[in-house]
């Protein structure tokens, strides 16, 4: 197959990266996509670094063996743990990893207070520390590890009393004290409405999905790997749980507004 017509490989520890896939599809609807969710091994964010690295490398190898022309690491945790290693392994591959969208949140006027919701692994990592140090004169940046939150999305619960009570416990110490929230885990955009309802309209919410999609578009163009087709591409879902329910959940999240 002509190199340009090969699919873009996208993966996450589970179904969360579908929030990034949606942005990719908006930016490049003509492309074909293979989305791999590693729900069997989720969550990644509370696992040891070495284990996340191994899982991440194996996901990339799998997508490349299926013919991916480029890879989007649609998982902040996997990016934090392994993107540097992946760049070393595949220096000429268009490969983009999502990171918490701290920059646009911190550059809002008036020295804002920014709450970064992410997995424990993302917040403990060196990459996160470096990112924060770049913007700490611009804003007050508070990292909030949210173990347990991705599990709601993995089980298809993106609303409801149980989720609201969980978020309430997590966010109540910050209510009326923050100007913006960065959704630093790709599962969280699926519970954005519930978060918005709790913190109110005054708090702006940022996530890195669109920036990641635009960066992938730029990288593919640079490598002359954009498809030449003009119609709409296809999206193929795979999941390590390999059940029909998991694929149904993936499709439902992809369609969700
Ligand atoms: N979706 C992943 C992220 O963006 C994390 C979820 C997990 O803990 O596996 O960080």
PDB file of C-alpha atoms and ligand atoms in Angstrom:
ATOM      1  CA  UNK A   1       0.000   0.000   0.000  1.00  0.00           C
ATOM      2  CA  UNK A   2       1.124   3.550  -0.768  1.00  0.00           C
ATOM      3  CA  UNK A   3       2.701   4.907   2.419  1.00  0.00           C
ATOM      4  CA  UNK A   4       0.409   7.927   2.504  1.00  0.00           C
ATOM      5  CA  UNK A   5      -2.713   5.761   2.533  1.00  0.00           C
ATOM      6  CA  UNK A   6      -1.727   3.805   5.628  1.00  0.00           C
ATOM      7  CA  UNK A   7      -3.665   4.440   8.850  1.00  0.00           C
ATOM      8  CA  UNK A   8      -2.657   6.594  11.812  1.00  0.00           C
ATOM      9  CA  UNK A   9      -2.202   4.493  14.961  1.00  0.00           C
ATOM     10  CA  UNK A  10      -3.631   5.907  18.191  1.00  0.00           C
ATOM     11  CA  UNK A  11      -3.512   4.262  21.604  1.00  0.00           C
ATOM     12  CA  UNK A  12      -4.266   4.730  25.269  1.00  0.00           C
ATOM     13  CA  UNK A  13      -4.400   2.635  28.422  1.00  0.00           C
ATOM     14  CA  UNK A  14      -8.117   2.279  27.679  1.00  0.00           C
ATOM     15  CA  UNK A  15     -10.971   4.170  26.059  1.00  0.00           C
ATOM     16  CA  UNK A  16      -9.859   7.659  27.223  1.00  0.00           C
ATOM     17  CA  UNK A  17      -7.693   8.338  24.181  1.00  0.00           C
ATOM     18  CA  UNK A  18     -10.872   8.351  22.103  1.00  0.00           C
ATOM     19  CA  UNK A  19     -11.174  11.993  23.257  1.00  0.00           C
ATOM     20  CA  UNK A  20      -7.959  12.636  21.276  1.00  0.00           C
ATOM     21  CA  UNK A  21      -9.105  10.481  18.356  1.00  0.00           C
ATOM     22  CA  UNK A  22     -12.181  12.718  18.067  1.00  0.00           C
ATOM     23  CA  UNK A  23      -9.938  15.769  17.719  1.00  0.00           C
ATOM     24  CA  UNK A  24      -7.754  13.969  15.161  1.00  0.00           C
ATOM     25  CA  UNK A  25     -10.843  13.102  13.160  1.00  0.00           C
ATOM     26  CA  UNK A  26     -11.992  16.741  13.233  1.00  0.00           C
ATOM     27  CA  UNK A  27      -8.601  17.979  12.030  1.00  0.00           C
ATOM     28  CA  UNK A  28      -7.964  15.144   9.497  1.00  0.00           C
ATOM     29  CA  UNK A  29     -11.283  13.455   8.573  1.00  0.00           C
ATOM     30  CA  UNK A  30      -9.821  11.986   5.366  1.00  0.00           C
ATOM     31  CA  UNK A  31      -7.335   9.795   7.235  1.00  0.00           C
ATOM     32  CA  UNK A  32      -7.881   6.184   8.354  1.00  0.00           C
ATOM     33  CA  UNK A  33      -7.308   5.385  12.030  1.00  0.00           C
ATOM     34  CA  UNK A  34      -6.619   2.317  14.146  1.00  0.00           C
ATOM     35  CA  UNK A  35      -7.437   2.965  17.792  1.00  0.00           C
ATOM     36  CA  UNK A  36      -6.046   0.534  20.363  1.00  0.00           C
ATOM     37  CA  UNK A  37      -7.318   0.680  23.949  1.00  0.00           C
ATOM     38  CA  UNK A  38      -5.357  -1.397  26.451  1.00  0.00           C
ATOM     39  CA  UNK A  39      -8.299  -1.708  28.866  1.00  0.00           C
ATOM     40  CA  UNK A  40      -7.108  -5.110  30.088  1.00  0.00           C
ATOM     41  CA  UNK A  41      -4.027  -3.444  31.620  1.00  0.00           C
ATOM     42  CA  UNK A  42      -5.732  -0.202  32.714  1.00  0.00           C
ATOM     43  CA  UNK A  43      -5.123   1.875  34.691  1.00  0.00           C
ATOM     44  CA  UNK A  44      -1.540   2.763  33.762  1.00  0.00           C
ATOM     45  CA  UNK A  45      -1.401   5.813  36.034  1.00  0.00           C
ATOM     46  CA  UNK A  46      -0.943   3.860  39.255  1.00  0.00           C
ATOM     47  CA  UNK A  47       1.550   1.298  37.865  1.00  0.00           C
ATOM     48  CA  UNK A  48       5.355   1.308  38.265  1.00  0.00           C
ATOM     49  CA  UNK A  49       7.270   3.279  35.622  1.00  0.00           C
ATOM     50  CA  UNK A  50       8.976   0.220  34.084  1.00  0.00           C
ATOM     51  CA  UNK A  51       5.689  -1.562  33.575  1.00  0.00           C
ATOM     52  CA  UNK A  52       4.103   1.461  31.849  1.00  0.00           C
ATOM     53  CA  UNK A  53       7.166   1.688  29.588  1.00  0.00           C
ATOM     54  CA  UNK A  54       6.901  -1.959  28.587  1.00  0.00           C
ATOM     55  CA  UNK A  55       3.178  -1.726  27.867  1.00  0.00           C
ATOM     56  CA  UNK A  56       3.617   1.504  25.897  1.00  0.00           C
ATOM     57  CA  UNK A  57       6.428   0.125  23.718  1.00  0.00           C
ATOM     58  CA  UNK A  58       4.427  -3.014  23.023  1.00  0.00           C
ATOM     59  CA  UNK A  59       1.365  -0.945  21.973  1.00  0.00           C
ATOM     60  CA  UNK A  60       3.506   1.017  19.516  1.00  0.00           C
ATOM     61  CA  UNK A  61       5.077  -2.148  18.091  1.00  0.00           C
ATOM     62  CA  UNK A  62       1.650  -3.657  17.601  1.00  0.00           C
ATOM     63  CA  UNK A  63       0.275  -0.614  15.753  1.00  0.00           C
ATOM     64  CA  UNK A  64       3.384  -0.440  13.554  1.00  0.00           C
ATOM     65  CA  UNK A  65       3.023  -4.130  12.694  1.00  0.00           C
ATOM     66  CA  UNK A  66      -0.512  -3.285  11.550  1.00  0.00           C
ATOM     67  CA  UNK A  67       0.913  -0.720   9.128  1.00  0.00           C
ATOM     68  CA  UNK A  68       0.532   2.569  11.037  1.00  0.00           C
ATOM     69  CA  UNK A  69       2.317   5.460   9.260  1.00  0.00           C
ATOM     70  CA  UNK A  70       2.484   7.509  12.454  1.00  0.00           C
ATOM     71  CA  UNK A  71       1.601   7.140  16.121  1.00  0.00           C
ATOM     72  CA  UNK A  72      -0.344   9.292  18.539  1.00  0.00           C
ATOM     73  CA  UNK A  73       0.273   8.447  22.189  1.00  0.00           C
ATOM     74  CA  UNK A  74      -3.215   9.458  23.362  1.00  0.00           C
ATOM     75  CA  UNK A  75      -2.296   8.942  27.012  1.00  0.00           C
ATOM     76  CA  UNK A  76      -0.563  11.573  29.157  1.00  0.00           C
ATOM     77  CA  UNK A  77       0.755   8.848  31.447  1.00  0.00           C
ATOM     78  CA  UNK A  78       2.364   6.830  28.635  1.00  0.00           C
ATOM     79  CA  UNK A  79       3.829  10.038  27.152  1.00  0.00           C
ATOM     80  CA  UNK A  80       5.353  10.978  30.504  1.00  0.00           C
ATOM     81  CA  UNK A  81       6.777   7.492  30.991  1.00  0.00           C
ATOM     82  CA  UNK A  82       8.039   6.589  27.545  1.00  0.00           C
ATOM     83  CA  UNK A  83       7.920   9.213  24.786  1.00  0.00           C
ATOM     84  CA  UNK A  84      11.654   9.915  24.991  1.00  0.00           C
ATOM     85  CA  UNK A  85      12.454   6.207  24.670  1.00  0.00           C
ATOM     86  CA  UNK A  86      10.060   5.879  21.713  1.00  0.00           C
ATOM     87  CA  UNK A  87      11.667   8.840  19.923  1.00  0.00           C
ATOM     88  CA  UNK A  88      15.040   7.115  20.351  1.00  0.00           C
ATOM     89  CA  UNK A  89      13.662   3.843  18.991  1.00  0.00           C
ATOM     90  CA  UNK A  90      11.874   5.395  15.982  1.00  0.00           C
ATOM     91  CA  UNK A  91      13.683   8.628  15.105  1.00  0.00           C
ATOM     92  CA  UNK A  92      12.004   9.179  11.729  1.00  0.00           C
ATOM     93  CA  UNK A  93       8.468   8.108  12.662  1.00  0.00           C
ATOM     94  CA  UNK A  94       5.845  10.864  13.041  1.00  0.00           C
ATOM     95  CA  UNK A  95       5.094  10.318  16.723  1.00  0.00           C
ATOM     96  CA  UNK A  96       3.215  12.751  18.960  1.00  0.00           C
ATOM     97  CA  UNK A  97       2.464  12.297  22.659  1.00  0.00           C
ATOM     98  CA  UNK A  98      -0.213  14.235  24.496  1.00  0.00           C
ATOM     99  CA  UNK A  99       0.817  16.388  27.456  1.00  0.00           C
ATOM    100  CA  UNK A 100      -1.266  18.400  29.952  1.00  0.00           C
ATOM    101  CA  UNK A 101      -2.306  21.737  28.328  1.00  0.00           C
ATOM    102  CA  UNK A 102      -0.650  23.842  31.025  1.00  0.00           C
ATOM    103  CA  UNK A 103       0.681  26.483  28.612  1.00  0.00           C
ATOM    104  CA  UNK A 104      -2.646  27.963  27.393  1.00  0.00           C
ATOM    105  CA  UNK A 105      -4.098  27.797  30.911  1.00  0.00           C
ATOM    106  CA  UNK A 106      -1.087  29.474  32.548  1.00  0.00           C
ATOM    107  CA  UNK A 107      -0.876  32.215  29.903  1.00  0.00           C
ATOM    108  CA  UNK A 108      -4.356  33.526  30.680  1.00  0.00           C
ATOM    109  CA  UNK A 109      -4.149  37.084  32.031  1.00  0.00           C
ATOM    110  CA  UNK A 110      -3.881  37.946  35.727  1.00  0.00           C
ATOM    111  CA  UNK A 111      -1.597  35.237  37.172  1.00  0.00           C
ATOM    112  CA  UNK A 112      -4.330  32.561  37.238  1.00  0.00           C
ATOM    113  CA  UNK A 113      -4.602  29.672  39.672  1.00  0.00           C
ATOM    114  CA  UNK A 114      -4.528  26.512  37.541  1.00  0.00           C
ATOM    115  CA  UNK A 115      -5.560  23.082  38.814  1.00  0.00           C
ATOM    116  CA  UNK A 116      -4.053  20.187  36.824  1.00  0.00           C
ATOM    117  CA  UNK A 117      -6.063  16.976  37.130  1.00  0.00           C
ATOM    118  CA  UNK A 118      -4.013  13.938  36.055  1.00  0.00           C
ATOM    119  CA  UNK A 119      -2.908  10.460  37.083  1.00  0.00           C
ATOM    120  CA  UNK A 120      -0.440  10.029  39.971  1.00  0.00           C
ATOM    121  CA  UNK A 121       2.237   8.881  37.481  1.00  0.00           C
ATOM    122  CA  UNK A 122       1.880  11.985  35.290  1.00  0.00           C
ATOM    123  CA  UNK A 123       2.110  14.328  38.269  1.00  0.00           C
ATOM    124  CA  UNK A 124       5.130  12.559  39.798  1.00  0.00           C
ATOM    125  CA  UNK A 125       7.057  12.540  36.514  1.00  0.00           C
ATOM    126  CA  UNK A 126      10.054  14.684  35.503  1.00  0.00           C
ATOM    127  CA  UNK A 127       8.304  15.793  32.350  1.00  0.00           C
ATOM    128  CA  UNK A 128       5.473  17.311  34.406  1.00  0.00           C
ATOM    129  CA  UNK A 129       7.908  19.017  36.778  1.00  0.00           C
ATOM    130  CA  UNK A 130       9.745  20.599  33.835  1.00  0.00           C
ATOM    131  CA  UNK A 131       6.502  21.740  32.226  1.00  0.00           C
ATOM    132  CA  UNK A 132       5.347  23.353  35.473  1.00  0.00           C
ATOM    133  CA  UNK A 133       8.681  25.086  36.048  1.00  0.00           C
ATOM    134  CA  UNK A 134       8.394  26.737  32.619  1.00  0.00           C
ATOM    135  CA  UNK A 135       5.149  28.498  33.577  1.00  0.00           C
ATOM    136  CA  UNK A 136       5.319  28.987  37.321  1.00  0.00           C
ATOM    137  CA  UNK A 137       6.101  32.674  37.061  1.00  0.00           C
ATOM    138  CA  UNK A 138       2.966  33.076  34.924  1.00  0.00           C
ATOM    139  CA  UNK A 139       0.518  31.187  37.135  1.00  0.00           C
ATOM    140  CA  UNK A 140       0.030  29.275  40.364  1.00  0.00           C
ATOM    141  CA  UNK A 141      -0.091  25.648  39.244  1.00  0.00           C
ATOM    142  CA  UNK A 142      -1.543  22.985  41.519  1.00  0.00           C
ATOM    143  CA  UNK A 143      -1.256  19.280  40.603  1.00  0.00           C
ATOM    144  CA  UNK A 144      -4.174  17.085  41.660  1.00  0.00           C
ATOM    145  CA  UNK A 145      -3.656  13.319  41.268  1.00  0.00           C
ATOM    146  CA  UNK A 146      -7.033  11.694  40.583  1.00  0.00           C
ATOM    147  CA  UNK A 147      -6.667   7.923  41.102  1.00  0.00           C
ATOM    148  CA  UNK A 148     -10.006   6.217  40.568  1.00  0.00           C
ATOM    149  CA  UNK A 149     -11.451   8.750  38.121  1.00  0.00           C
ATOM    150  CA  UNK A 150     -10.518   7.038  34.863  1.00  0.00           C
ATOM    151  CA  UNK A 151     -12.321   3.900  36.055  1.00  0.00           C
ATOM    152  CA  UNK A 152     -15.684   5.680  35.720  1.00  0.00           C
ATOM    153  CA  UNK A 153     -15.052   6.331  32.040  1.00  0.00           C
ATOM    154  CA  UNK A 154     -13.718   2.792  31.527  1.00  0.00           C
ATOM    155  CA  UNK A 155     -17.010   1.457  32.824  1.00  0.00           C
ATOM    156  CA  UNK A 156     -19.013   3.853  30.669  1.00  0.00           C
ATOM    157  CA  UNK A 157     -20.150   6.067  33.576  1.00  0.00           C
ATOM    158  CA  UNK A 158     -19.760   9.621  32.332  1.00  0.00           C
ATOM    159  CA  UNK A 159     -22.600  11.025  34.477  1.00  0.00           C
ATOM    160  CA  UNK A 160     -24.682  10.032  37.500  1.00  0.00           C
ATOM    161  CA  UNK A 161     -24.712  10.457  41.279  1.00  0.00           C
ATOM    162  CA  UNK A 162     -21.787   8.184  42.060  1.00  0.00           C
ATOM    163  CA  UNK A 163     -19.480  10.058  39.664  1.00  0.00           C
ATOM    164  CA  UNK A 164     -20.697  13.426  40.966  1.00  0.00           C
ATOM    165  CA  UNK A 165     -20.042  12.422  44.579  1.00  0.00           C
ATOM    166  CA  UNK A 166     -16.529  11.267  43.619  1.00  0.00           C
ATOM    167  CA  UNK A 167     -15.786  14.539  41.809  1.00  0.00           C
ATOM    168  CA  UNK A 168     -17.295  16.575  44.620  1.00  0.00           C
ATOM    169  CA  UNK A 169     -14.894  14.979  47.139  1.00  0.00           C
ATOM    170  CA  UNK A 170     -11.971  15.606  44.803  1.00  0.00           C
ATOM    171  CA  UNK A 171     -12.780  19.198  43.852  1.00  0.00           C
ATOM    172  CA  UNK A 172     -14.504  20.724  46.874  1.00  0.00           C
ATOM    173  CA  UNK A 173     -11.207  21.909  48.504  1.00  0.00           C
ATOM    174  CA  UNK A 174     -10.538  24.010  45.370  1.00  0.00           C
ATOM    175  CA  UNK A 175     -13.981  25.446  44.748  1.00  0.00           C
ATOM    176  CA  UNK A 176     -13.862  29.266  44.397  1.00  0.00           C
ATOM    177  CA  UNK A 177     -10.058  29.142  44.633  1.00  0.00           C
ATOM    178  CA  UNK A 178      -9.147  28.311  41.025  1.00  0.00           C
ATOM    179  CA  UNK A 179      -9.425  30.089  37.673  1.00  0.00           C
ATOM    180  CA  UNK A 180      -8.929  27.131  35.371  1.00  0.00           C
ATOM    181  CA  UNK A 181      -8.648  23.359  35.203  1.00  0.00           C
ATOM    182  CA  UNK A 182      -6.351  21.380  32.908  1.00  0.00           C
ATOM    183  CA  UNK A 183      -7.678  17.914  32.077  1.00  0.00           C
ATOM    184  CA  UNK A 184      -4.301  16.147  32.108  1.00  0.00           C
ATOM    185  CA  UNK A 185      -5.619  12.654  31.416  1.00  0.00           C
ATOM    186  CA  UNK A 186      -7.381  11.724  28.197  1.00  0.00           C
ATOM    187  CA  UNK A 187     -10.230  10.006  30.031  1.00  0.00           C
ATOM    188  CA  UNK A 188     -11.310  13.218  31.758  1.00  0.00           C
ATOM    189  CA  UNK A 189     -12.794  15.125  28.777  1.00  0.00           C
ATOM    190  CA  UNK A 190     -15.587  12.534  28.909  1.00  0.00           C
ATOM    191  CA  UNK A 191     -16.565  13.799  32.384  1.00  0.00           C
ATOM    192  CA  UNK A 192     -15.999  17.458  31.522  1.00  0.00           C
ATOM    193  CA  UNK A 193     -19.701  18.353  31.808  1.00  0.00           C
ATOM    194  CA  UNK A 194     -19.869  16.901  35.328  1.00  0.00           C
ATOM    195  CA  UNK A 195     -16.727  18.871  36.304  1.00  0.00           C
ATOM    196  CA  UNK A 196     -18.131  22.069  34.765  1.00  0.00           C
ATOM    197  CA  UNK A 197     -21.360  21.608  36.697  1.00  0.00           C
ATOM    198  CA  UNK A 198     -19.419  21.420  39.968  1.00  0.00           C
ATOM    199  CA  UNK A 199     -16.934  24.270  39.521  1.00  0.00           C
ATOM    200  CA  UNK A 200     -19.203  26.649  37.615  1.00  0.00           C
ATOM    201  CA  UNK A 201     -18.832  28.578  34.375  1.00  0.00           C
ATOM    202  CA  UNK A 202     -16.242  30.999  35.717  1.00  0.00           C
ATOM    203  CA  UNK A 203     -13.596  28.250  35.692  1.00  0.00           C
ATOM    204  CA  UNK A 204     -12.118  27.655  32.225  1.00  0.00           C
ATOM    205  CA  UNK A 205     -11.310  24.102  31.244  1.00  0.00           C
ATOM    206  CA  UNK A 206      -8.393  23.146  28.985  1.00  0.00           C
ATOM    207  CA  UNK A 207      -7.319  19.869  27.443  1.00  0.00           C
ATOM    208  CA  UNK A 208      -4.512  18.938  25.074  1.00  0.00           C
ATOM    209  CA  UNK A 209      -6.500  16.920  22.512  1.00  0.00           C
ATOM    210  CA  UNK A 210      -6.846  19.552  19.820  1.00  0.00           C
ATOM    211  CA  UNK A 211      -3.224  20.721  20.092  1.00  0.00           C
ATOM    212  CA  UNK A 212      -2.051  17.116  19.811  1.00  0.00           C
ATOM    213  CA  UNK A 213      -4.190  16.550  16.711  1.00  0.00           C
ATOM    214  CA  UNK A 214      -2.877  19.704  15.038  1.00  0.00           C
ATOM    215  CA  UNK A 215       0.699  18.725  15.870  1.00  0.00           C
ATOM    216  CA  UNK A 216       0.183  15.273  14.311  1.00  0.00           C
ATOM    217  CA  UNK A 217      -1.242  16.917  11.189  1.00  0.00           C
ATOM    218  CA  UNK A 218       1.834  19.138  10.973  1.00  0.00           C
ATOM    219  CA  UNK A 219       4.215  16.192  11.475  1.00  0.00           C
ATOM    220  CA  UNK A 220       2.519  14.096   8.783  1.00  0.00           C
ATOM    221  CA  UNK A 221       2.551  16.984   6.310  1.00  0.00           C
ATOM    222  CA  UNK A 222       6.219  17.604   7.035  1.00  0.00           C
ATOM    223  CA  UNK A 223       6.974  13.913   6.334  1.00  0.00           C
ATOM    224  CA  UNK A 224       4.774  14.082   3.196  1.00  0.00           C
ATOM    225  CA  UNK A 225       2.560  11.358   4.625  1.00  0.00           C
ATOM    226  CA  UNK A 226      -0.915  12.966   4.438  1.00  0.00           C
ATOM    227  CA  UNK A 227      -3.462  10.944   2.508  1.00  0.00           C
ATOM    228  CA  UNK A 228      -4.346  12.165  -0.974  1.00  0.00           C
ATOM    229  CA  UNK A 229      -7.929  10.868  -0.656  1.00  0.00           C
ATOM    230  CA  UNK A 230     -10.684  13.431  -0.370  1.00  0.00           C
ATOM    231  CA  UNK A 231     -13.515  11.308   1.120  1.00  0.00           C
ATOM    232  CA  UNK A 232     -14.054  10.427   4.760  1.00  0.00           C
ATOM    233  CA  UNK A 233     -11.653   7.892   6.286  1.00  0.00           C
ATOM    234  CA  UNK A 234     -12.444   4.895   8.496  1.00  0.00           C
ATOM    235  CA  UNK A 235     -11.902   4.335  12.209  1.00  0.00           C
ATOM    236  CA  UNK A 236     -11.096   0.834  13.396  1.00  0.00           C
ATOM    237  CA  UNK A 237     -11.360   0.073  17.124  1.00  0.00           C
ATOM    238  CA  UNK A 238      -9.336  -2.602  18.897  1.00  0.00           C
ATOM    239  CA  UNK A 239      -9.164  -3.349  22.608  1.00  0.00           C
ATOM    240  CA  UNK A 240      -7.046  -5.764  24.637  1.00  0.00           C
ATOM    241  CA  UNK A 241     -10.235  -6.901  26.397  1.00  0.00           C
ATOM    242  CA  UNK A 242     -11.460  -8.047  22.971  1.00  0.00           C
ATOM    243  CA  UNK A 243     -15.135  -8.060  23.936  1.00  0.00           C
ATOM    244  CA  UNK A 244     -18.031  -6.753  21.856  1.00  0.00           C
ATOM    245  CA  UNK A 245     -19.084  -4.541  24.858  1.00  0.00           C
ATOM    246  CA  UNK A 246     -15.709  -2.815  24.861  1.00  0.00           C
ATOM    247  CA  UNK A 247     -15.875  -2.063  21.147  1.00  0.00           C
ATOM    248  CA  UNK A 248     -19.470  -0.815  21.588  1.00  0.00           C
ATOM    249  CA  UNK A 249     -18.341   1.483  24.423  1.00  0.00           C
ATOM    250  CA  UNK A 250     -15.506   2.766  22.203  1.00  0.00           C
ATOM    251  CA  UNK A 251     -17.926   3.578  19.386  1.00  0.00           C
ATOM    252  CA  UNK A 252     -20.373   5.232  21.803  1.00  0.00           C
ATOM    253  CA  UNK A 253     -17.632   7.459  23.249  1.00  0.00           C
ATOM    254  CA  UNK A 254     -16.482   8.364  19.734  1.00  0.00           C
ATOM    255  CA  UNK A 255     -20.032   9.521  18.892  1.00  0.00           C
ATOM    256  CA  UNK A 256     -20.596  11.303  22.219  1.00  0.00           C
ATOM    257  CA  UNK A 257     -20.977  15.102  22.151  1.00  0.00           C
TER     258      UNK A 257
HETATM  259  N1  LIG B   1      -5.735   8.124  29.822  1.00  0.00           N
HETATM  260  C1  LIG B   1      -4.520   8.085  30.561  1.00  0.00           C
HETATM  261  C2  LIG B   1      -3.844   9.453  30.564  1.00  0.00           C
HETATM  262  O1  LIG B   1      -4.067  10.275  29.707  1.00  0.00           O
HETATM  263  C3  LIG B   1      -4.492   7.580  31.943  1.00  0.00           C
HETATM  264  C4  LIG B   1      -5.432   6.636  32.531  1.00  0.00           C
HETATM  265  C5  LIG B   1      -4.698   5.548  33.289  1.00  0.00           C
HETATM  266  O2  LIG B   1      -4.395   5.710  34.474  1.00  0.00           O
HETATM  267  O3  LIG B   1      -4.445   4.526  32.654  1.00  0.00           O
HETATM  268  O4  LIG B   1      -3.039   9.733  31.408  1.00  0.00           O
END
